[in-house]
Amino acid sequence: MSRTTTATIHLGALRHNLARIKAMAAPARVMAVVKADAYGHGLERVARALDSEAECFAVAALGDGLRLRAAGHRQRIVVLSGPDQPGDIAEMQRLQLDAAIHHEAQLHWLAEARPGRGRLRVWLKIDSGMHRLGFAPECVAGVHARLAAMPGLDPEIGLLSHFSDSEVFDGEQTRAQIERFAEATRGLDGPRSLSNSAAVLGWPQARADWVRTGGLLYGLSVVDDKSGADFGFRPAMTLATRLIAINRIGQGESIGYNGTWTCPEDMPVGVAAVGYGDGYPRSAASGTPVLVGDTRVLLIGRVSMDLITLDLRGAPQAKVGDRVTLWGDRLPVETIARHAGTISYDLTCGMTRRVLFVEDEA
Ligand SMILES: *Cc1c(COP(=O)(O)O)cnc(C)c1O
């Protein structure tokens, strides 16, 4: 019996999710966001699964664009942070990667760069209110004019902004960001892109020319109390392990590090071979649901590096060797994230090298 914790990646779910995003966002086109190793699902694996259907990929950094080109992908690839240093520009030109331009320093590097073969495609990134990356709205017209005058660039300049709160479907912040973006870009040519996954779900008026969806590709939602499945998406990852012990522990005895959970009666306590050393969140509190076979039970006590402990009073049939599911189809990762005080993206991104990844066509 293998003790290995396994992350199964469902390629069919990825394809289903991309098709659903396309249908929801049409006529907007879709950038499939595969940054952070495709939200922990594996960059090359996800890109291979989506290659024939994805018109465009988006990554955070040049290195991921390089990996996609090395794997043979030929579609458009947008680097959402653009060049990090002057030498990146020639490399982006060589690899035909689109560069987001968000800072004065990058304009300087572009102006100094010797035009290479092929024109670099750029997206002017606008800070419409998130205050992370982007030019202030009042600078946009001037920056646009400077980019338009640069000889080494493709004449079509994209216009890009990012929402800070789009999962709040009736929120003022997103409304204000949409307005500021419209004002800052009035009269400028070029394709526009504002929406992340939550905006595709809740802000149809912001779909513009391109949407940039990460979470929904993987079936993940960041909308309060909703899983991706609630919107018709399928989870692309199942994390599972095995039950390796069942012990009877007496009433009043405490379980695990620091004894944070005390048995209210004599009871069976299961031990499963997964822990924060695999990426299962240490912050998951007692009461977090776990599946043993098909039965929902609760985590009790602290998550340790290699092991978790389970209240098996509701699963009298459980036996050593049973499959234990930490998240997946019948146990949304969004639920686990809520119990751990984080979001689903954080959990799928957090798988460690100890986890065995396998692929499943379904
Ligand atoms: C990560 C990211 C996205 C994708 O966000 P999701 O919520 O995963 O859809 C889109 N745009 C930018 C700039 C990002 O950094």
Short mmCIF file of C-alpha atoms and ligand atoms in Angstrom, two decimals:
data_model
loop_
_atom_site.label_atom_id
_atom_site.label_comp_id
_atom_site.label_asym_id
_atom_site.label_seq_id
_atom_site.Cartn_x
_atom_site.Cartn_y
_atom_site.Cartn_z
CA MET A 1 0.00 0.00 0.00
CA SER A 2 1.35 3.37 -1.02
CA ARG A 3 1.31 6.14 1.54
CA THR A 4 1.73 8.75 -1.14
CA THR A 5 -0.56 11.72 -1.18
CA THR A 6 -1.89 12.07 -4.71
CA ALA A 7 -3.17 15.09 -6.61
CA THR A 8 -5.22 13.86 -9.53
CA ILE A 9 -5.61 16.45 -12.29
CA HIS A 10 -8.78 16.03 -14.33
CA LEU A 11 -7.98 17.02 -17.92
CA GLY A 12 -11.61 16.72 -19.00
CA ALA A 13 -12.62 19.15 -16.28
CA LEU A 14 -10.06 21.68 -17.53
CA ARG A 15 -11.48 21.40 -21.05
CA HIS A 16 -15.06 21.63 -19.80
CA ASN A 17 -14.21 24.73 -17.77
CA LEU A 18 -12.51 26.52 -20.66
CA ALA A 19 -15.48 25.78 -22.94
CA ARG A 20 -17.85 27.12 -20.30
CA ILE A 21 -15.80 30.29 -19.82
CA LYS A 22 -15.79 30.87 -23.58
CA ALA A 23 -19.56 30.44 -23.74
CA MET A 24 -20.12 32.80 -20.80
CA ALA A 25 -17.69 35.47 -21.95
CA ALA A 26 -18.52 35.52 -25.68
CA PRO A 27 -18.02 37.57 -27.74
CA ALA A 28 -15.02 38.46 -25.56
CA ARG A 29 -11.95 36.30 -26.18
CA VAL A 30 -10.29 34.32 -23.38
CA MET A 31 -6.79 34.46 -21.94
CA ALA A 32 -6.27 31.22 -20.03
CA VAL A 33 -4.27 32.30 -16.97
CA VAL A 34 -1.67 29.64 -16.14
CA LYS A 35 0.60 31.58 -13.78
CA ALA A 36 2.00 29.96 -10.61
CA ASP A 37 2.43 26.60 -12.34
CA ALA A 38 -1.21 26.77 -13.46
CA TYR A 39 -2.44 27.46 -9.94
CA GLY A 40 -0.52 24.41 -8.76
CA HIS A 41 -1.98 22.02 -11.37
CA GLY A 42 1.21 21.91 -13.47
CA LEU A 43 1.93 24.42 -16.25
CA GLU A 44 2.95 22.03 -19.02
CA ARG A 45 0.18 19.55 -18.16
CA VAL A 46 -2.55 22.19 -18.22
CA ALA A 47 -1.23 23.89 -21.36
CA ARG A 48 -1.08 20.52 -23.14
CA ALA A 49 -4.67 19.73 -22.13
CA LEU A 50 -5.93 23.09 -23.38
CA ASP A 51 -3.63 23.65 -26.34
CA SER A 52 -6.13 23.12 -29.14
CA GLU A 53 -8.84 25.23 -27.48
CA ALA A 54 -6.87 28.04 -25.83
CA GLU A 55 -6.40 31.08 -28.03
CA CYS A 56 -4.10 32.78 -25.57
CA PHE A 57 -2.27 31.99 -22.33
CA ALA A 58 -1.37 34.51 -19.63
CA VAL A 59 1.53 34.08 -17.18
CA ALA A 60 3.01 36.24 -14.44
CA ALA A 61 6.60 36.15 -15.56
CA LEU A 62 8.84 35.65 -18.56
CA GLY A 63 10.16 32.29 -17.32
CA ASP A 64 6.71 30.72 -17.66
CA GLY A 65 6.40 32.09 -21.20
CA LEU A 66 9.72 30.43 -21.97
CA ARG A 67 8.45 27.12 -20.59
CA LEU A 68 5.33 27.32 -22.76
CA ARG A 69 7.32 28.07 -25.91
CA ALA A 70 9.78 25.28 -25.05
CA ALA A 71 6.81 22.90 -24.79
CA GLY A 72 5.83 23.90 -28.32
CA HIS A 73 2.84 26.16 -27.70
CA ARG A 74 2.43 28.70 -30.46
CA GLN A 75 -0.56 30.77 -29.42
CA ARG A 76 -0.42 34.24 -27.99
CA ILE A 77 1.12 34.47 -24.49
CA VAL A 78 0.72 37.57 -22.32
CA VAL A 79 3.26 38.24 -19.55
CA LEU A 80 1.13 40.07 -16.99
CA SER A 81 4.01 41.82 -15.21
CA GLY A 82 5.96 42.52 -18.41
CA PRO A 83 9.75 42.81 -18.41
CA ASP A 84 11.43 42.79 -14.97
CA GLN A 85 14.79 44.00 -16.30
CA PRO A 86 16.07 45.59 -19.53
CA GLY A 87 17.34 42.31 -21.01
CA ASP A 88 13.87 40.78 -20.81
CA ILE A 89 12.68 42.88 -23.74
CA ALA A 90 14.85 41.18 -26.35
CA GLU A 91 13.91 37.81 -24.87
CA MET A 92 10.21 38.62 -25.08
CA GLN A 93 10.64 39.71 -28.66
CA ARG A 94 12.50 36.51 -29.50
CA LEU A 95 9.82 34.36 -27.86
CA GLN A 96 6.97 36.50 -29.22
CA LEU A 97 5.47 37.15 -25.81
CA ASP A 98 3.09 40.07 -25.22
CA ALA A 99 4.39 42.42 -22.52
CA ALA A 100 2.23 44.28 -20.03
CA ILE A 101 3.78 47.69 -19.43
CA HIS A 102 2.91 49.15 -16.04
CA HIS A 103 5.83 51.34 -14.97
CA GLU A 104 7.99 54.23 -16.11
CA ALA A 105 11.12 52.08 -15.81
CA GLN A 106 9.78 49.70 -18.44
CA LEU A 107 9.07 52.59 -20.82
CA HIS A 108 12.68 53.62 -20.42
CA TRP A 109 13.94 50.09 -21.20
CA LEU A 110 11.66 49.93 -24.25
CA ALA A 111 12.95 53.25 -25.54
CA GLU A 112 16.55 52.05 -25.14
CA ALA A 113 15.99 48.59 -26.60
CA ARG A 114 17.40 47.90 -30.02
CA PRO A 115 14.54 46.78 -32.26
CA GLY A 116 14.80 43.05 -32.78
CA ARG A 117 13.11 40.91 -35.35
CA GLY A 118 9.34 41.00 -35.06
CA ARG A 119 7.48 43.71 -33.24
CA LEU A 120 6.81 43.42 -29.54
CA ARG A 121 3.13 43.44 -28.61
CA VAL A 122 2.38 45.51 -25.54
CA TRP A 123 -0.53 46.02 -23.16
CA LEU A 124 -0.67 49.31 -21.30
CA LYS A 125 -1.61 48.48 -17.74
CA ILE A 126 -3.80 51.00 -15.95
CA ASP A 127 -4.27 51.33 -12.19
CA SER A 128 -8.03 51.87 -11.99
CA GLY A 129 -8.07 51.55 -8.20
CA MET A 130 -6.33 48.39 -7.01
CA HIS A 131 -3.06 50.26 -6.51
CA ARG A 132 -0.78 47.35 -7.21
CA LEU A 133 0.55 47.63 -10.78
CA GLY A 134 -0.30 50.17 -13.45
CA PHE A 135 -0.14 53.77 -14.59
CA ALA A 136 -2.44 56.27 -12.90
CA PRO A 137 -5.46 57.16 -15.06
CA GLU A 138 -4.27 60.71 -15.70
CA CYS A 139 -0.99 59.40 -17.21
CA VAL A 140 -2.60 56.95 -19.63
CA ALA A 141 -3.02 59.20 -22.68
CA GLY A 142 0.59 60.36 -22.44
CA VAL A 143 2.00 56.85 -21.99
CA HIS A 144 -0.14 55.61 -24.87
CA ALA A 145 1.28 58.32 -27.14
CA ARG A 146 4.85 57.44 -26.14
CA LEU A 147 4.27 53.74 -26.83
CA ALA A 148 2.62 54.52 -30.16
CA ALA A 149 5.72 56.47 -31.20
CA MET A 150 8.16 53.61 -30.46
CA PRO A 151 9.35 51.93 -33.66
CA GLY A 152 9.93 48.40 -32.30
CA LEU A 153 6.37 47.88 -31.10
CA ASP A 154 3.29 46.43 -32.70
CA PRO A 155 0.98 49.39 -33.46
CA GLU A 156 -1.94 47.73 -31.71
CA ILE A 157 -1.60 48.63 -28.02
CA GLY A 158 -3.81 46.72 -25.59
CA LEU A 159 -5.42 48.39 -22.59
CA LEU A 160 -5.48 46.40 -19.39
CA SER A 161 -6.66 46.80 -15.80
CA HIS A 162 -7.30 44.50 -12.83
CA PHE A 163 -10.10 44.44 -10.24
CA SER A 164 -9.49 44.21 -6.51
CA ASP A 165 -13.02 43.20 -5.40
CA SER A 166 -14.91 41.74 -8.35
CA GLU A 167 -16.18 38.79 -6.27
CA VAL A 168 -18.44 41.31 -4.51
CA PHE A 169 -21.12 41.30 -7.18
CA ASP A 170 -22.87 44.51 -6.17
CA GLY A 171 -19.79 46.35 -4.89
CA GLU A 172 -18.98 50.02 -5.39
CA GLN A 173 -15.25 49.40 -5.92
CA THR A 174 -15.67 47.44 -9.16
CA ARG A 175 -18.24 49.92 -10.46
CA ALA A 176 -15.76 52.74 -9.78
CA GLN A 177 -12.88 50.84 -11.42
CA ILE A 178 -14.95 50.22 -14.57
CA GLU A 179 -15.74 53.94 -14.78
CA ARG A 180 -12.17 55.07 -14.19
CA PHE A 181 -10.91 52.66 -16.83
CA ALA A 182 -13.49 53.92 -19.36
CA GLU A 183 -12.53 57.52 -18.68
CA ALA A 184 -8.77 56.89 -18.82
CA THR A 185 -9.02 55.05 -22.15
CA ARG A 186 -11.66 57.19 -23.88
CA GLY A 187 -10.70 57.80 -27.49
CA LEU A 188 -7.75 55.37 -27.45
CA ASP A 189 -7.62 52.49 -29.92
CA GLY A 190 -6.75 48.96 -28.92
CA PRO A 191 -8.28 45.86 -27.37
CA ARG A 192 -9.44 46.18 -23.77
CA SER A 193 -9.21 43.64 -20.94
CA LEU A 194 -10.48 44.05 -17.38
CA SER A 195 -12.18 40.89 -16.13
CA ASN A 196 -10.74 38.13 -13.97
CA SER A 197 -12.79 35.01 -13.11
CA ALA A 198 -15.09 36.62 -10.56
CA ALA A 199 -15.82 39.49 -12.94
CA VAL A 200 -16.80 37.03 -15.68
CA LEU A 201 -19.35 35.62 -13.23
CA GLY A 202 -20.66 38.86 -11.78
CA TRP A 203 -19.80 41.84 -14.00
CA PRO A 204 -20.98 41.18 -17.57
CA GLN A 205 -20.64 44.88 -18.41
CA ALA A 206 -16.84 44.55 -17.93
CA ARG A 207 -16.16 41.72 -20.41
CA ALA A 208 -14.72 44.06 -23.05
CA ASP A 209 -12.51 42.37 -25.72
CA TRP A 210 -10.57 39.86 -23.64
CA VAL A 211 -11.24 38.25 -20.26
CA ARG A 212 -8.38 36.85 -18.17
CA THR A 213 -9.56 33.79 -16.28
CA GLY A 214 -7.45 31.70 -13.95
CA GLY A 215 -9.54 30.33 -11.10
CA LEU A 216 -12.53 29.24 -13.17
CA LEU A 217 -10.29 27.22 -15.49
CA TYR A 218 -9.49 25.03 -12.52
CA GLY A 219 -13.08 25.06 -11.30
CA LEU A 220 -12.18 27.40 -8.42
CA SER A 221 -14.31 30.23 -7.09
CA VAL A 222 -13.44 33.08 -4.74
CA VAL A 223 -17.05 34.19 -4.38
CA ASP A 224 -18.18 34.02 -0.74
CA ASP A 225 -19.80 30.70 0.18
CA LYS A 226 -19.81 29.51 -3.44
CA SER A 227 -17.74 26.80 -5.06
CA GLY A 228 -16.91 26.66 -8.76
CA ALA A 229 -19.47 23.85 -9.02
CA ASP A 230 -22.21 26.29 -8.00
CA PHE A 231 -21.53 28.10 -11.29
CA GLY A 232 -21.33 24.95 -13.45
CA PHE A 233 -17.54 24.45 -13.31
CA ARG A 234 -15.76 21.22 -12.40
CA PRO A 235 -12.87 20.96 -9.94
CA ALA A 236 -9.68 20.11 -11.80
CA MET A 237 -7.84 18.70 -8.76
CA THR A 238 -8.63 15.88 -6.34
CA LEU A 239 -6.27 15.54 -3.38
CA ALA A 240 -6.37 12.13 -1.74
CA THR A 241 -4.46 9.80 0.58
CA ARG A 242 -5.09 6.72 2.75
CA LEU A 243 -6.20 5.99 6.27
CA ILE A 244 -3.18 4.43 8.00
CA ALA A 245 -4.47 3.85 11.54
CA ILE A 246 -7.64 3.71 13.60
CA ASN A 247 -7.20 4.00 17.37
CA ARG A 248 -9.71 3.93 20.23
CA ILE A 249 -9.05 6.89 22.46
CA GLY A 250 -10.65 7.35 25.87
CA GLN A 251 -13.02 10.04 27.06
CA GLY A 252 -11.14 13.15 28.26
CA GLU A 253 -7.94 12.35 26.31
CA SER A 254 -6.62 15.05 23.97
CA ILE A 255 -5.51 14.52 20.39
CA GLY A 256 -2.30 15.63 18.66
CA TYR A 257 0.11 18.54 19.18
CA ASN A 258 -0.88 20.81 22.06
CA GLY A 259 -3.98 18.72 22.72
CA THR A 260 -6.31 21.19 21.10
CA TRP A 261 -9.22 18.71 20.84
CA THR A 262 -10.47 16.51 23.65
CA CYS A 263 -12.53 13.34 23.18
CA PRO A 264 -16.03 13.78 24.67
CA GLU A 265 -16.39 9.97 24.94
CA ASP A 266 -14.47 6.79 24.14
CA MET A 267 -14.23 6.95 20.37
CA PRO A 268 -12.41 5.83 17.21
CA VAL A 269 -9.81 8.30 15.92
CA GLY A 270 -8.52 7.85 12.38
CA VAL A 271 -5.08 8.89 11.18
CA ALA A 272 -4.59 9.84 7.50
CA ALA A 273 -1.24 10.19 5.73
CA VAL A 274 -1.32 13.84 4.74
CA GLY A 275 -0.18 17.03 6.42
CA TYR A 276 1.20 20.48 5.87
CA GLY A 277 4.32 18.83 4.43
CA ASP A 278 2.11 18.01 1.44
CA GLY A 279 0.39 21.37 1.32
CA TYR A 280 -2.71 20.51 3.34
CA PRO A 281 -3.14 23.74 5.32
CA ARG A 282 -1.91 23.72 8.90
CA SER A 283 -4.50 26.39 9.61
CA ALA A 284 -7.37 23.95 8.86
CA ALA A 285 -9.25 23.92 12.14
CA SER A 286 -10.96 21.08 14.02
CA GLY A 287 -14.28 20.62 12.24
CA THR A 288 -12.87 20.80 8.71
CA PRO A 289 -14.65 18.12 6.62
CA VAL A 290 -12.76 15.17 5.12
CA LEU A 291 -14.11 12.17 3.16
CA VAL A 292 -13.25 8.64 4.29
CA GLY A 293 -14.46 6.53 1.39
CA ASP A 294 -17.79 8.23 0.72
CA THR A 295 -18.44 9.27 4.31
CA ARG A 296 -17.97 12.82 5.50
CA VAL A 297 -16.07 13.02 8.80
CA LEU A 298 -14.38 15.87 10.65
CA LEU A 299 -10.76 16.73 11.23
CA ILE A 300 -9.87 16.95 14.93
CA GLY A 301 -6.73 18.38 16.54
CA ARG A 302 -3.80 20.06 14.85
CA VAL A 303 -2.71 19.28 11.31
CA SER A 304 0.86 17.97 11.60
CA MET A 305 3.55 17.73 8.93
CA ASP A 306 2.72 14.22 7.75
CA LEU A 307 -0.57 13.33 9.40
CA ILE A 308 -4.05 14.46 10.29
CA THR A 309 -6.46 12.99 12.84
CA LEU A 310 -10.14 12.33 12.20
CA ASP A 311 -13.27 11.81 14.29
CA LEU A 312 -14.51 8.44 13.02
CA ARG A 313 -17.63 8.20 15.19
CA GLY A 314 -19.70 8.80 12.05
CA ALA A 315 -17.84 6.18 9.99
CA PRO A 316 -18.00 2.86 11.90
CA GLN A 317 -17.28 0.94 8.68
CA ALA A 318 -13.94 2.73 8.11
CA LYS A 319 -10.85 0.53 7.93
CA VAL A 320 -7.12 1.00 7.54
CA GLY A 321 -6.28 1.48 3.85
CA ASP A 322 -9.47 3.35 2.99
CA ARG A 323 -9.17 6.20 0.56
CA VAL A 324 -9.28 9.61 2.22
CA THR A 325 -10.23 12.62 0.07
CA LEU A 326 -9.07 16.03 1.24
CA TRP A 327 -10.77 17.95 -1.59
CA GLY A 328 -12.24 17.25 -5.00
CA ASP A 329 -15.56 16.49 -6.61
CA ARG A 330 -17.72 15.88 -3.56
CA LEU A 331 -15.74 18.07 -1.20
CA PRO A 332 -15.10 21.52 -2.67
CA VAL A 333 -11.65 22.96 -1.98
CA GLU A 334 -13.49 26.24 -1.33
CA THR A 335 -15.00 24.62 1.78
CA ILE A 336 -11.58 23.57 3.06
CA ALA A 337 -10.22 27.05 2.33
CA ARG A 338 -12.99 28.61 4.41
CA HIS A 339 -12.13 26.37 7.38
CA ALA A 340 -8.45 27.26 6.93
CA GLY A 341 -9.02 31.02 6.72
CA THR A 342 -7.79 31.36 3.14
CA ILE A 343 -8.97 31.06 -0.49
CA SER A 344 -9.04 28.03 -2.77
CA TYR A 345 -6.22 29.37 -5.00
CA ASP A 346 -3.86 29.40 -2.02
CA LEU A 347 -4.51 25.70 -1.37
CA THR A 348 -4.05 24.39 -4.93
CA CYS A 349 -0.94 26.57 -5.36
CA GLY A 350 0.51 25.10 -2.18
CA MET A 351 1.06 21.46 -3.18
CA THR A 352 4.61 20.46 -2.29
CA ARG A 353 7.08 18.31 -4.19
CA ARG A 354 6.15 15.33 -2.03
CA VAL A 355 2.73 15.11 -3.67
CA LEU A 356 2.44 12.65 -6.56
CA PHE A 357 0.62 14.20 -9.54
CA VAL A 358 -1.38 11.93 -11.78
CA GLU A 359 -3.59 12.73 -14.75
CA ASP A 360 -7.09 11.57 -15.40
CA GLU A 361 -8.82 12.06 -18.76
CA ALA A 362 -12.23 12.68 -17.19
C1 LIG B 1 -4.08 36.32 -11.60
C2 LIG B 1 -4.59 37.35 -12.52
C3 LIG B 1 -5.75 37.11 -13.27
C4 LIG B 1 -6.61 35.88 -13.08
O1 LIG B 1 -7.39 35.99 -11.91
P1 LIG B 1 -8.45 34.85 -11.54
O2 LIG B 1 -9.17 35.35 -10.35
O3 LIG B 1 -7.68 33.62 -11.24
O4 LIG B 1 -9.32 34.68 -12.74
C5 LIG B 1 -6.11 38.06 -14.20
N1 LIG B 1 -5.38 39.19 -14.37
C6 LIG B 1 -4.27 39.46 -13.65
C7 LIG B 1 -3.54 40.71 -13.88
C8 LIG B 1 -3.87 38.55 -12.69
O5 LIG B 1 -2.77 38.83 -11.96
#
